[in-house]
Amino acid sequence: MLKKYKKYVHFSKKFPYVQLLKKRRASLVLVEELEQTCNNECEKLLYKQLRSNMYYPTPHYWIEHIKANLALVPYKLALIETQPGLNEKKIIRQLKKKGWQVLFYDRAQLLENHQLYVNQVLAQASAGQTKNVSTSS
């Protein structure tokens, strides 16, 4: 019976000596058409380009207390718009602890050359390729 609960308990040499581990949920997201929830033209442009490349971004996704403008949840990739006073290093550090990667984009540069940002997103997503659970190996 102890083996059954062993995966939910962690013992350490430091205080607290016994910790209960949280059960992690799957990172699957229902595929919906969410283009209307995009606030500005940049988000809509990125959303359309990613959908045309068969990626399904989620607009305005909250990761802990950080809001990503667009997120590719299965790839754990967050796209955040740069703003004045935004501490990028702190955001990268916090999301990296959770296993996420972050790409910051500038609104003006995105409207001028959106393909550059789309290529960066595709490269990051393909680098962190997840195993397809529907195929048997």
Coordinates of N, CA, C and O in Angstrom, one line a residue:
M1 N 0.8 -1.2 0.0 CA 0.0 0.0 0.0 C 0.9 1.3 0.0 O 0.5 2.3 -0.5
L2 N 2.0 1.2 0.6 CA 2.9 2.3 0.6 C 3.4 2.7 -0.8 O 3.6 3.9 -1.1
K3 N 3.6 1.7 -1.6 CA 4.0 2.0 -3.0 C 3.0 2.8 -3.7 O 3.4 3.6 -4.6
K4 N 1.8 2.7 -3.4 CA 0.7 3.4 -4.1 C 0.9 4.9 -3.9 O 0.7 5.7 -4.8
Y5 N 1.3 5.3 -2.7 CA 1.4 6.7 -2.3 C 2.8 7.3 -2.4 O 3.0 8.5 -2.2
K6 N 3.7 6.4 -2.8 CA 5.1 6.9 -2.9 C 5.3 8.0 -3.9 O 6.2 8.8 -3.8
K7 N 4.6 7.9 -5.0 CA 4.8 8.9 -6.1 C 4.2 10.3 -5.7 O 4.4 11.3 -6.4
Y8 N 3.4 10.4 -4.6 CA 2.8 11.6 -4.2 C 3.5 12.3 -3.0 O 3.2 13.3 -2.6
V9 N 4.6 11.6 -2.5 CA 5.3 12.1 -1.3 C 6.8 12.2 -1.6 O 7.3 11.4 -2.3
H10 N 7.4 13.3 -1.2 CA 8.8 13.6 -1.4 C 9.4 13.8 0.0 O 9.0 14.6 0.8
F11 N 10.5 13.0 0.3 CA 11.2 13.2 1.6 C 12.5 14.0 1.3 O 13.2 13.7 0.3
S12 N 12.8 14.9 2.2 CA 14.1 15.7 2.0 C 14.8 15.8 3.4 O 14.2 15.5 4.4
K13 N 16.0 16.2 3.3 CA 16.8 16.4 4.6 C 16.6 17.7 5.2 O 17.1 18.0 6.3
K14 N 16.0 18.6 4.4 CA 15.8 20.0 4.9 C 14.3 20.1 5.3 O 13.5 19.4 4.9
F15 N 14.0 21.1 6.1 CA 12.6 21.4 6.5 C 11.8 22.0 5.4 O 12.4 22.8 4.6
P16 N 10.7 21.6 5.1 CA 9.8 20.5 5.6 C 10.3 19.2 5.1 O 10.6 19.0 3.9
Y17 N 10.4 18.2 6.0 CA 11.0 16.9 5.7 C 10.1 16.1 4.8 O 10.6 15.3 4.0
V18 N 8.8 16.3 4.9 CA 7.9 15.5 4.0 C 7.0 16.6 3.2 O 6.5 17.5 3.8
Q19 N 7.0 16.4 1.9 CA 6.3 17.3 1.1 C 5.3 16.4 0.2 O 5.7 15.4 -0.3
L20 N 4.1 16.9 0.0 CA 3.2 16.3 -0.9 C 3.3 16.9 -2.2 O 3.3 18.1 -2.4
L21 N 3.4 16.1 -3.2 CA 3.6 16.5 -4.6 C 2.3 16.7 -5.3 O 1.4 15.9 -5.1
K22 N 2.1 17.8 -6.0 CA 0.9 18.1 -6.7 C 0.8 17.2 -8.0 O 1.8 16.9 -8.6
K23 N -0.4 16.8 -8.3 CA -0.6 16.0 -9.5 C -0.6 17.0 -10.7 O -1.4 18.0 -10.7
R24 N 0.2 16.8 -11.7 CA 0.3 17.7 -12.8 C -0.7 17.3 -13.9 O -1.0 16.1 -14.1
R25 N -1.4 18.3 -14.4 CA -2.4 18.1 -15.4 C -1.7 18.1 -16.8 O -0.7 18.6 -17.0
A26 N -2.4 17.5 -17.7 CA -1.9 17.4 -19.1 C -2.0 18.8 -19.7 O -2.9 19.6 -19.4
S27 N -1.1 19.1 -20.6 CA -1.1 20.4 -21.2 C -1.8 20.4 -22.6 O -1.4 21.1 -23.5
L28 N -2.9 19.7 -22.7 CA -3.7 19.7 -23.9 C -4.7 20.8 -23.8 O -5.3 21.0 -22.8
V29 N -5.0 21.5 -24.9 CA -5.9 22.6 -25.0 C -6.9 22.3 -26.1 O -6.5 21.8 -27.2
L30 N -8.1 22.5 -25.9 CA -9.1 22.3 -26.9 C -8.9 23.3 -28.1 O -8.6 24.5 -27.8
V31 N -9.0 22.8 -29.3 CA -8.7 23.6 -30.4 C -10.0 24.4 -30.8 O -11.1 23.8 -31.0
E32 N -9.9 25.7 -30.7 CA -11.1 26.6 -31.0 C -10.6 27.7 -31.9 O -9.4 28.0 -31.9
E33 N -11.5 28.3 -32.6 CA -11.2 29.5 -33.3 C -11.3 30.7 -32.4 O -12.3 31.2 -32.0
L34 N -10.1 31.3 -32.0 CA -10.1 32.3 -31.0 C -9.5 33.6 -31.6 O -9.0 34.5 -30.8
E35 N -9.6 33.8 -32.9 CA -9.1 35.0 -33.5 C -9.8 36.3 -33.0 O -9.2 37.3 -32.9
Q36 N -11.1 36.2 -32.7 CA -11.8 37.3 -32.2 C -11.4 37.8 -30.8 O -11.7 39.0 -30.5
T37 N -10.7 37.0 -30.1 CA -10.2 37.4 -28.8 C -8.9 38.2 -28.8 O -8.5 38.7 -27.8
C38 N -8.3 38.2 -30.0 CA -7.0 39.0 -30.1 C -7.4 40.5 -30.1 O -8.3 41.0 -30.7
N39 N -6.6 41.2 -29.3 CA -6.9 42.7 -29.1 C -6.5 43.6 -30.2 O -7.1 44.5 -30.5
N40 N -5.3 43.3 -30.7 CA -4.8 44.3 -31.7 C -4.4 43.6 -33.0 O -4.4 42.3 -33.1
E41 N -3.9 44.4 -34.0 CA -3.6 43.8 -35.3 C -2.4 42.9 -35.3 O -2.4 41.9 -36.0
C42 N -1.5 43.2 -34.4 CA -0.3 42.3 -34.3 C -0.6 40.9 -33.9 O -0.2 39.9 -34.4
E43 N -1.5 40.8 -32.8 CA -1.9 39.5 -32.3 C -2.7 38.7 -33.4 O -2.5 37.5 -33.6
K44 N -3.5 39.4 -34.1 CA -4.3 38.8 -35.2 C -3.4 38.3 -36.3 O -3.6 37.2 -36.8
L45 N -2.4 39.1 -36.6 CA -1.5 38.7 -37.7 C -0.7 37.5 -37.3 O -0.6 36.5 -38.1
L46 N -0.2 37.5 -36.1 CA 0.6 36.3 -35.6 C -0.3 35.1 -35.5 O 0.1 34.0 -35.9
Y47 N -1.5 35.3 -35.0 CA -2.5 34.2 -34.9 C -2.8 33.5 -36.3 O -2.8 32.3 -36.4
K48 N -3.1 34.4 -37.3 CA -3.4 33.9 -38.6 C -2.2 33.1 -39.2 O -2.4 32.1 -39.8
Q49 N -1.0 33.7 -39.1 CA 0.2 33.0 -39.6 C 0.5 31.7 -39.0 O 0.8 30.7 -39.6
L50 N 0.3 31.6 -37.7 CA 0.6 30.3 -37.0 C -0.5 29.3 -37.3 O -0.2 28.1 -37.5
R51 N -1.8 29.7 -37.4 CA -2.8 28.8 -37.8 C -2.6 28.3 -39.3 O -2.9 27.1 -39.6
S52 N -2.1 29.1 -40.1 CA -1.8 28.7 -41.5 C -0.7 27.7 -41.6 O -0.6 26.9 -42.5
N53 N 0.2 27.7 -40.5 CA 1.3 26.7 -40.4 C 0.9 25.5 -39.5 O 1.8 24.8 -39.1
M54 N -0.4 25.3 -39.3 CA -0.9 24.2 -38.5 C -0.5 24.2 -37.0 O -0.3 23.2 -36.4
Y55 N -0.3 25.4 -36.4 CA -0.1 25.5 -35.0 C -1.3 26.2 -34.5 O -2.0 27.0 -35.1
Y56 N -1.7 25.9 -33.2 CA -2.9 26.4 -32.6 C -2.6 27.3 -31.4 O -2.5 26.8 -30.3
P57 N -2.4 28.6 -31.6 CA -2.0 29.4 -30.4 C -3.2 29.8 -29.6 O -4.4 29.8 -30.1
T58 N -3.0 30.0 -28.3 CA -4.1 30.5 -27.4 C -3.8 31.9 -27.0 O -2.8 32.2 -26.4
P59 N -4.7 32.8 -27.4 CA -4.5 34.2 -27.0 C -4.7 34.5 -25.5 O -5.6 33.8 -24.9
H60 N -4.0 35.4 -25.0 CA -4.1 35.8 -23.6 C -4.2 34.7 -22.6 O -5.1 34.5 -21.8
Y61 N -3.1 33.9 -22.6 CA -2.9 32.7 -21.7 C -2.2 33.1 -20.5 O -1.1 33.7 -20.6
W62 N -2.7 32.8 -19.3 CA -2.0 33.1 -18.1 C -1.2 31.9 -17.6 O -1.6 30.8 -17.5
I63 N 0.1 32.2 -17.4 CA 1.1 31.2 -16.9 C 1.5 31.8 -15.5 O 2.2 32.8 -15.4
E64 N 1.0 31.1 -14.4 CA 1.1 31.6 -13.1 C 0.5 33.1 -13.0 O -0.7 33.2 -13.3
H65 N 1.3 34.1 -12.8 CA 0.8 35.5 -12.8 C 1.2 36.3 -14.0 O 1.2 37.5 -14.0
I66 N 1.8 35.6 -15.0 CA 2.3 36.3 -16.2 C 1.3 36.0 -17.4 O 1.0 34.9 -17.6
K67 N 0.9 37.1 -18.0 CA 0.0 37.0 -19.2 C 0.8 37.0 -20.5 O 1.5 37.9 -20.8
A68 N 0.6 35.9 -21.2 CA 1.3 35.8 -22.6 C 0.3 36.3 -23.6 O -0.9 35.8 -23.6
N69 N 0.7 37.1 -24.5 CA -0.2 37.6 -25.6 C -0.7 36.4 -26.4 O -1.9 36.3 -26.7
L70 N 0.2 35.5 -26.8 CA -0.1 34.3 -27.5 C 0.7 33.2 -26.9 O 1.9 33.4 -26.5
A71 N 0.2 32.0 -26.8 CA 0.9 30.8 -26.2 C 0.6 29.6 -27.0 O -0.5 29.3 -27.4
L72 N 1.7 28.9 -27.3 CA 1.6 27.5 -27.9 C 1.7 26.6 -26.7 O 2.9 26.2 -26.3
V73 N 0.6 26.2 -26.1 CA 0.6 25.4 -24.8 C 1.3 24.1 -24.9 O 2.2 23.8 -24.1
P74 N 1.1 23.2 -25.9 CA 1.8 21.9 -26.0 C 3.3 22.1 -26.1 O 4.0 21.2 -25.7
Y75 N 3.7 23.1 -26.7 CA 5.2 23.4 -26.9 C 5.8 24.2 -25.8 O 7.0 24.4 -25.7
K76 N 4.9 24.7 -24.9 CA 5.3 25.6 -23.8 C 6.2 26.7 -24.3 O 7.3 27.0 -23.9
L77 N 5.6 27.5 -25.2 CA 6.2 28.6 -25.8 C 5.3 29.8 -25.7 O 4.1 29.8 -26.1
A78 N 5.7 30.9 -25.0 CA 4.9 32.1 -24.8 C 5.5 33.2 -25.7 O 6.7 33.4 -25.7
L79 N 4.5 33.9 -26.3 CA 4.9 35.1 -27.1 C 4.3 36.3 -26.3 O 3.1 36.5 -26.1
I80 N 5.2 37.2 -26.0 CA 4.9 38.4 -25.2 C 5.3 39.6 -25.9 O 6.5 39.7 -26.4
E81 N 4.5 40.6 -25.9 CA 4.8 41.9 -26.6 C 5.7 42.8 -25.6 O 5.4 42.9 -24.4
T82 N 6.7 43.3 -26.2 CA 7.6 44.2 -25.3 C 6.9 45.5 -25.1 O 6.2 46.1 -25.9
Q83 N 7.0 46.0 -23.8 CA 6.4 47.2 -23.4 C 7.4 48.0 -22.5 O 8.3 47.3 -21.9
P84 N 7.3 49.3 -22.5 CA 8.2 50.0 -21.6 C 8.0 49.6 -20.1 O 6.8 49.5 -19.7
G85 N 9.0 49.4 -19.4 CA 8.9 49.0 -18.0 C 8.7 47.6 -17.7 O 8.5 47.1 -16.6
L86 N 8.8 46.8 -18.8 CA 8.6 45.3 -18.7 C 10.0 44.7 -18.4 O 11.0 44.9 -19.1
N87 N 10.1 44.0 -17.3 CA 11.3 43.3 -16.9 C 11.4 42.0 -17.6 O 10.9 40.9 -17.1
E88 N 12.1 41.9 -18.7 CA 12.1 40.7 -19.5 C 12.9 39.6 -18.9 O 12.5 38.4 -19.0
K89 N 14.0 40.0 -18.2 CA 14.9 39.0 -17.6 C 14.1 38.2 -16.5 O 14.2 37.0 -16.3
K90 N 13.3 39.0 -15.7 CA 12.6 38.4 -14.6 C 11.5 37.4 -15.2 O 11.3 36.3 -14.7
I91 N 10.8 37.8 -16.3 CA 9.8 37.0 -16.9 C 10.4 35.7 -17.4 O 9.9 34.6 -17.3
I92 N 11.5 35.9 -18.1 CA 12.2 34.7 -18.7 C 12.6 33.7 -17.6 O 12.4 32.5 -17.7
R93 N 13.2 34.3 -16.5 CA 13.6 33.4 -15.4 C 12.4 32.7 -14.7 O 12.5 31.5 -14.4
Q94 N 11.3 33.4 -14.5 CA 10.1 32.8 -13.9 C 9.5 31.7 -14.8 O 9.1 30.6 -14.3
L95 N 9.4 32.0 -16.1 CA 8.8 31.0 -16.9 C 9.7 29.8 -17.2 O 9.2 28.7 -17.5
K96 N 11.0 30.1 -17.2 CA 12.0 29.0 -17.4 C 11.9 28.0 -16.2 O 12.0 26.8 -16.4
K97 N 11.6 28.5 -15.0 CA 11.4 27.6 -13.9 C 10.2 26.6 -14.1 O 10.2 25.5 -13.6
K98 N 9.2 27.1 -14.8 CA 8.0 26.3 -15.1 C 8.2 25.5 -16.4 O 7.2 24.8 -16.8
G99 N 9.3 25.6 -17.1 CA 9.6 24.8 -18.3 C 9.1 25.5 -19.5 O 9.0 24.8 -20.6
W100 N 8.8 26.8 -19.5 CA 8.4 27.5 -20.7 C 9.5 28.3 -21.3 O 10.5 28.7 -20.7
Q101 N 9.4 28.5 -22.6 CA 10.3 29.4 -23.4 C 9.5 30.6 -23.7 O 8.3 30.6 -23.9
V102 N 10.3 31.7 -23.8 CA 9.6 33.0 -24.1 C 10.2 33.7 -25.3 O 11.4 33.7 -25.5
L103 N 9.4 34.2 -26.2 CA 9.8 35.1 -27.3 C 9.1 36.4 -27.2 O 7.9 36.5 -27.1
F104 N 9.9 37.5 -27.1 CA 9.4 38.8 -27.1 C 9.3 39.4 -28.5 O 10.2 39.2 -29.3
Y105 N 8.3 40.2 -28.7 CA 8.2 40.8 -30.1 C 7.8 42.2 -29.9 O 7.2 42.6 -28.9
D106 N 8.2 43.0 -30.9 CA 7.9 44.5 -30.9 C 6.8 44.7 -31.9 O 6.9 44.1 -33.0
R107 N 5.8 45.5 -31.6 CA 4.7 45.7 -32.4 C 5.0 46.3 -33.8 O 4.5 45.8 -34.8
A108 N 5.8 47.3 -33.8 CA 6.2 48.0 -35.0 C 7.0 47.1 -35.9 O 6.7 47.0 -37.2
Q109 N 8.0 46.4 -35.4 CA 8.8 45.5 -36.2 C 8.0 44.3 -36.7 O 8.2 43.8 -37.8
L110 N 7.0 43.9 -36.0 CA 6.1 42.7 -36.4 C 5.3 43.1 -37.6 O 5.1 42.4 -38.5
L111 N 4.8 44.3 -37.6 CA 3.9 44.8 -38.7 C 4.8 45.0 -40.0 O 4.3 44.8 -41.1
E112 N 6.0 45.4 -39.8 CA 6.9 45.5 -41.0 C 7.3 44.2 -41.6 O 7.3 44.0 -42.8
N113 N 7.8 43.3 -40.7 CA 8.3 42.0 -41.2 C 7.8 40.9 -40.3 O 8.5 40.4 -39.4
H114 N 6.5 40.4 -40.5 CA 5.9 39.4 -39.7 C 6.5 38.0 -39.9 O 6.6 37.2 -39.1
Q115 N 7.1 37.8 -41.1 CA 7.6 36.5 -41.4 C 8.8 36.1 -40.6 O 9.1 35.0 -40.3
L116 N 9.6 37.2 -40.2 CA 10.8 36.9 -39.4 C 10.4 36.4 -38.0 O 10.9 35.4 -37.6
Y117 N 9.3 36.9 -37.4 CA 8.8 36.4 -36.1 C 8.2 35.1 -36.2 O 8.3 34.2 -35.4
V118 N 7.5 34.9 -37.3 CA 6.8 33.6 -37.5 C 7.9 32.5 -37.7 O 7.7 31.4 -37.1
N119 N 8.9 32.8 -38.4 CA 10.0 31.8 -38.5 C 10.7 31.5 -37.2 O 11.1 30.3 -36.9
Q120 N 10.9 32.5 -36.3 CA 11.4 32.3 -35.0 C 10.5 31.4 -34.2 O 11.0 30.5 -33.5
V121 N 9.2 31.6 -34.3 CA 8.3 30.8 -33.5 C 8.3 29.4 -34.0 O 8.3 28.4 -33.2
L122 N 8.3 29.2 -35.3 CA 8.4 27.8 -35.9 C 9.6 27.1 -35.5 O 9.6 25.9 -35.2
A123 N 10.8 27.8 -35.5 CA 12.0 27.2 -35.1 C 12.0 26.8 -33.6 O 12.5 25.7 -33.3
Q124 N 11.5 27.6 -32.8 CA 11.4 27.3 -31.3 C 10.5 26.1 -31.1 O 10.7 25.2 -30.3
A125 N 9.3 26.1 -31.8 CA 8.3 25.1 -31.6 C 8.9 23.7 -32.1 O 8.6 22.7 -31.5
S126 N 9.6 23.7 -33.3 CA 10.1 22.5 -33.8 C 11.3 22.0 -33.0 O 11.5 20.8 -32.9
A127 N 12.0 22.9 -32.3 CA 13.1 22.5 -31.5 C 12.6 21.8 -30.2 O 13.2 20.8 -29.7
G128 N 11.5 22.2 -29.7 CA 10.9 21.6 -28.5 C 9.8 20.6 -28.9 O 8.8 20.6 -28.2
Q129 N 10.0 19.9 -29.9 CA 9.0 19.0 -30.5 C 8.5 18.0 -29.4 O 9.4 17.4 -28.8
T130 N 7.2 17.8 -29.2 CA 6.7 16.9 -28.2 C 6.3 15.6 -29.0 O 6.0 15.6 -30.2
K131 N 6.3 14.5 -28.3 CA 5.9 13.2 -28.8 C 4.4 13.2 -29.1 O 3.7 13.6 -28.2
N132 N 4.1 12.7 -30.2 CA 2.6 12.6 -30.6 C 2.1 11.4 -29.8 O 2.5 10.3 -30.0
V133 N 1.1 11.6 -28.9 CA 0.6 10.5 -28.1 C -0.4 9.6 -28.9 O -0.7 8.6 -28.4
S134 N -0.8 10.1 -30.0 CA -1.8 9.3 -30.8 C -1.2 8.2 -31.6 O -1.8 7.2 -31.9
T135 N 0.1 8.2 -31.8 CA 0.8 7.2 -32.5 C 1.4 6.2 -31.6 O 1.8 6.5 -30.5
S136 N 1.4 4.9 -32.0 CA 2.0 3.9 -31.2 C 3.4 3.6 -31.7 O 3.6 3.5 -32.8
S137 N 4.3 3.3 -30.7 CA 5.6 3.0 -31.1 C 6.1 1.7 -30.6 O 5.6 1.1 -29.8

